[in-house]
């Protein structure tokens, strides 16, 4: 099942947004998390900040062993930094105009779909989109970190205690 945002007309998988097929009515309006910052993007885990990944990579040299994932970590960091460089021109508050809102929305969609959090860019695009086409009465809060939206599951011990 696909669902369309009434504002940007982008289509999303209902499964990706954790929207059950039976919960969506034919005439119901949907606003996506890119257009309305108050709509949560379902995440099973928090995303690490690029800066944290770089710090971890630097710490690898001090470890008494070299993890097998070192090369993978380097590739993830390189890709995230290359993307950051690519969108840097769109993150200048002095040069941006309302005509760039669609481009900003496009890049915010890419950033929000990534497994690495680009804090500055996420905050910049969210603030700019609110400025050009506000949906919420207040601007989005400044994000410092990523959080999981998954409901915490009870541990085995908690389940056992609850059964008593």
mmCIF file of C-alpha atoms in Angstrom:
data_model
loop_
_atom_site.group_PDB
_atom_site.id
_atom_site.type_symbol
_atom_site.label_atom_id
_atom_site.label_comp_id
_atom_site.label_asym_id
_atom_site.label_seq_id
_atom_site.Cartn_x
_atom_site.Cartn_y
_atom_site.Cartn_z
ATOM 1 C CA UNK A 1 0.000 0.000 0.000
ATOM 2 C CA UNK A 2 1.230 3.481 -0.875
ATOM 3 C CA UNK A 3 0.099 6.763 0.658
ATOM 4 C CA UNK A 4 0.479 10.258 -0.826
ATOM 5 C CA UNK A 5 1.372 13.398 1.088
ATOM 6 C CA UNK A 6 -1.291 16.002 0.410
ATOM 7 C CA UNK A 7 1.299 18.815 0.470
ATOM 8 C CA UNK A 8 4.352 17.614 -1.472
ATOM 9 C CA UNK A 9 2.549 14.808 -3.378
ATOM 10 C CA UNK A 10 5.365 12.379 -2.645
ATOM 11 C CA UNK A 11 4.330 8.751 -2.280
ATOM 12 C CA UNK A 12 5.402 6.635 0.701
ATOM 13 C CA UNK A 13 5.124 2.959 1.571
ATOM 14 C CA UNK A 14 2.558 2.559 4.330
ATOM 15 C CA UNK A 15 4.699 -0.252 5.748
ATOM 16 C CA UNK A 16 7.739 2.042 6.021
ATOM 17 C CA UNK A 17 5.669 4.602 7.915
ATOM 18 C CA UNK A 18 4.142 1.868 10.097
ATOM 19 C CA UNK A 19 0.637 2.741 8.878
ATOM 20 C CA UNK A 20 -1.637 -0.295 8.820
ATOM 21 C CA UNK A 21 -3.651 -0.859 5.661
ATOM 22 C CA UNK A 22 -6.966 -0.834 7.535
ATOM 23 C CA UNK A 23 -6.206 2.452 9.330
ATOM 24 C CA UNK A 24 -6.188 4.557 6.153
ATOM 25 C CA UNK A 25 -9.501 5.807 4.842
ATOM 26 C CA UNK A 26 -9.966 6.630 1.158
ATOM 27 C CA UNK A 27 -10.775 10.312 1.823
ATOM 28 C CA UNK A 28 -8.303 10.759 4.680
ATOM 29 C CA UNK A 29 -5.560 13.364 4.232
ATOM 30 C CA UNK A 30 -1.960 12.490 5.033
ATOM 31 C CA UNK A 31 0.958 14.840 5.628
ATOM 32 C CA UNK A 32 4.432 13.315 5.493
ATOM 33 C CA UNK A 33 7.214 13.746 8.089
ATOM 34 C CA UNK A 34 9.164 15.940 5.666
ATOM 35 C CA UNK A 35 6.366 18.486 5.261
ATOM 36 C CA UNK A 36 5.273 18.381 8.904
ATOM 37 C CA UNK A 37 8.080 17.917 11.413
ATOM 38 C CA UNK A 38 5.578 16.773 14.061
ATOM 39 C CA UNK A 39 4.940 13.534 12.155
ATOM 40 C CA UNK A 40 7.410 10.971 13.496
ATOM 41 C CA UNK A 41 9.504 8.834 11.200
ATOM 42 C CA UNK A 42 9.410 5.269 12.524
ATOM 43 C CA UNK A 43 12.919 4.144 13.474
ATOM 44 C CA UNK A 44 13.918 0.838 15.024
ATOM 45 C CA UNK A 45 17.170 2.316 16.292
ATOM 46 C CA UNK A 46 18.791 5.683 16.886
ATOM 47 C CA UNK A 47 21.068 6.874 14.089
ATOM 48 C CA UNK A 48 24.649 7.770 14.984
ATOM 49 C CA UNK A 49 25.842 11.292 14.203
ATOM 50 C CA UNK A 50 28.536 11.526 11.546
ATOM 51 C CA UNK A 51 30.765 13.296 14.066
ATOM 52 C CA UNK A 52 30.426 10.346 16.469
ATOM 53 C CA UNK A 53 31.390 7.896 13.727
ATOM 54 C CA UNK A 54 34.490 9.949 12.943
ATOM 55 C CA UNK A 55 35.424 9.970 16.643
ATOM 56 C CA UNK A 56 34.968 6.189 16.820
ATOM 57 C CA UNK A 57 37.150 5.764 13.761
ATOM 58 C CA UNK A 58 39.900 7.808 15.412
ATOM 59 C CA UNK A 59 39.628 5.676 18.572
ATOM 60 C CA UNK A 60 40.229 2.478 16.590
ATOM 61 C CA UNK A 61 43.954 3.254 16.485
ATOM 62 C CA UNK A 62 44.097 3.154 20.299
ATOM 63 C CA UNK A 63 42.429 -0.241 20.609
ATOM 64 C CA UNK A 64 44.534 -3.311 21.363
ATOM 65 C CA UNK A 65 42.882 -4.999 18.354
ATOM 66 C CA UNK A 66 41.662 -3.830 14.951
ATOM 67 C CA UNK A 67 37.958 -4.572 14.415
ATOM 68 C CA UNK A 68 36.956 -6.227 11.150
ATOM 69 C CA UNK A 69 34.382 -3.459 10.629
ATOM 70 C CA UNK A 70 37.022 -0.720 10.378
ATOM 71 C CA UNK A 71 36.900 -0.672 6.567
ATOM 72 C CA UNK A 72 33.103 -0.626 6.547
ATOM 73 C CA UNK A 73 33.087 2.257 9.035
ATOM 74 C CA UNK A 74 35.502 4.181 6.814
ATOM 75 C CA UNK A 75 33.236 3.654 3.772
ATOM 76 C CA UNK A 76 30.155 4.823 5.700
ATOM 77 C CA UNK A 77 31.997 7.935 6.873
ATOM 78 C CA UNK A 78 33.353 8.668 3.382
ATOM 79 C CA UNK A 79 29.877 8.358 1.832
ATOM 80 C CA UNK A 80 28.271 10.582 4.474
ATOM 81 C CA UNK A 81 31.009 13.209 4.131
ATOM 82 C CA UNK A 82 30.716 13.148 0.333
ATOM 83 C CA UNK A 83 26.962 13.684 0.607
ATOM 84 C CA UNK A 84 27.508 16.497 3.113
ATOM 85 C CA UNK A 85 29.897 18.163 0.662
ATOM 86 C CA UNK A 86 27.406 17.680 -2.179
ATOM 87 C CA UNK A 87 24.571 19.460 -0.359
ATOM 88 C CA UNK A 88 26.712 22.130 1.273
ATOM 89 C CA UNK A 89 25.695 24.725 -1.337
ATOM 90 C CA UNK A 90 22.036 24.288 -0.308
ATOM 91 C CA UNK A 91 22.774 24.877 3.389
ATOM 92 C CA UNK A 92 23.638 28.564 3.255
ATOM 93 C CA UNK A 93 20.968 30.693 5.001
ATOM 94 C CA UNK A 94 22.130 33.832 3.219
ATOM 95 C CA UNK A 95 21.718 32.383 -0.274
ATOM 96 C CA UNK A 96 18.588 30.269 0.077
ATOM 97 C CA UNK A 97 15.252 31.444 -1.230
ATOM 98 C CA UNK A 98 11.705 30.129 -1.234
ATOM 99 C CA UNK A 99 12.250 28.852 -4.777
ATOM 100 C CA UNK A 100 14.658 26.239 -3.371
ATOM 101 C CA UNK A 101 12.076 24.707 -1.033
ATOM 102 C CA UNK A 102 11.511 21.717 -3.334
ATOM 103 C CA UNK A 103 15.247 21.040 -3.514
ATOM 104 C CA UNK A 104 15.526 21.385 0.257
ATOM 105 C CA UNK A 105 12.592 19.010 0.701
ATOM 106 C CA UNK A 106 14.276 16.532 -1.684
ATOM 107 C CA UNK A 107 17.542 16.577 0.267
ATOM 108 C CA UNK A 108 15.810 16.436 3.651
ATOM 109 C CA UNK A 109 13.989 13.316 2.440
ATOM 110 C CA UNK A 110 17.374 11.772 1.546
ATOM 111 C CA UNK A 111 18.915 12.774 4.888
ATOM 112 C CA UNK A 112 15.977 11.431 6.903
ATOM 113 C CA UNK A 113 16.211 8.121 5.048
ATOM 114 C CA UNK A 114 19.911 7.714 5.804
ATOM 115 C CA UNK A 115 21.333 5.558 8.563
ATOM 116 C CA UNK A 116 23.720 8.352 9.624
ATOM 117 C CA UNK A 117 22.456 11.569 11.201
ATOM 118 C CA UNK A 118 23.697 14.815 9.666
ATOM 119 C CA UNK A 119 22.646 17.124 12.490
ATOM 120 C CA UNK A 120 23.398 20.534 10.971
ATOM 121 C CA UNK A 121 21.843 19.727 7.615
ATOM 122 C CA UNK A 122 18.715 18.153 9.119
ATOM 123 C CA UNK A 123 18.120 21.150 11.364
ATOM 124 C CA UNK A 124 18.855 23.625 8.579
ATOM 125 C CA UNK A 125 16.446 22.063 6.069
ATOM 126 C CA UNK A 126 13.704 21.610 8.663
ATOM 127 C CA UNK A 127 13.963 25.247 9.749
ATOM 128 C CA UNK A 128 14.071 26.513 6.160
ATOM 129 C CA UNK A 129 11.057 24.463 5.087
ATOM 130 C CA UNK A 130 9.134 25.750 8.074
ATOM 131 C CA UNK A 131 10.078 29.285 7.051
ATOM 132 C CA UNK A 132 8.975 28.831 3.409
ATOM 133 C CA UNK A 133 5.869 26.713 3.953
ATOM 134 C CA UNK A 134 4.918 26.330 7.617
ATOM 135 C CA UNK A 135 2.529 23.518 8.479
ATOM 136 C CA UNK A 136 2.929 23.584 12.251
ATOM 137 C CA UNK A 137 2.255 26.757 14.251
ATOM 138 C CA UNK A 138 5.737 26.619 15.788
ATOM 139 C CA UNK A 139 9.116 25.927 14.149
ATOM 140 C CA UNK A 140 10.720 22.522 14.562
ATOM 141 C CA UNK A 141 12.953 22.040 17.592
ATOM 142 C CA UNK A 142 16.690 21.811 17.053
ATOM 143 C CA UNK A 143 17.737 18.162 17.025
ATOM 144 C CA UNK A 144 20.880 17.107 18.847
ATOM 145 C CA UNK A 145 20.539 13.365 18.412
ATOM 146 C CA UNK A 146 18.443 10.673 16.791
ATOM 147 C CA UNK A 147 16.057 8.497 18.764
ATOM 148 C CA UNK A 148 14.358 5.199 18.185
ATOM 149 C CA UNK A 149 10.564 5.299 17.918
ATOM 150 C CA UNK A 150 10.226 1.607 18.714
ATOM 151 C CA UNK A 151 8.254 0.854 21.836
ATOM 152 C CA UNK A 152 10.528 -0.731 24.426
ATOM 153 C CA UNK A 153 9.900 -4.423 24.895
ATOM 154 C CA UNK A 154 9.988 -5.948 28.345
ATOM 155 C CA UNK A 155 13.024 -8.049 29.195
ATOM 156 C CA UNK A 156 12.682 -11.705 30.179
ATOM 157 C CA UNK A 157 13.120 -10.724 33.821
ATOM 158 C CA UNK A 158 10.379 -8.092 33.573
ATOM 159 C CA UNK A 159 8.047 -10.653 31.963
ATOM 160 C CA UNK A 160 8.737 -13.173 34.692
ATOM 161 C CA UNK A 161 8.118 -10.600 37.433
ATOM 162 C CA UNK A 162 4.876 -9.507 35.773
ATOM 163 C CA UNK A 163 3.586 -13.105 35.723
ATOM 164 C CA UNK A 164 3.968 -13.492 39.500
#
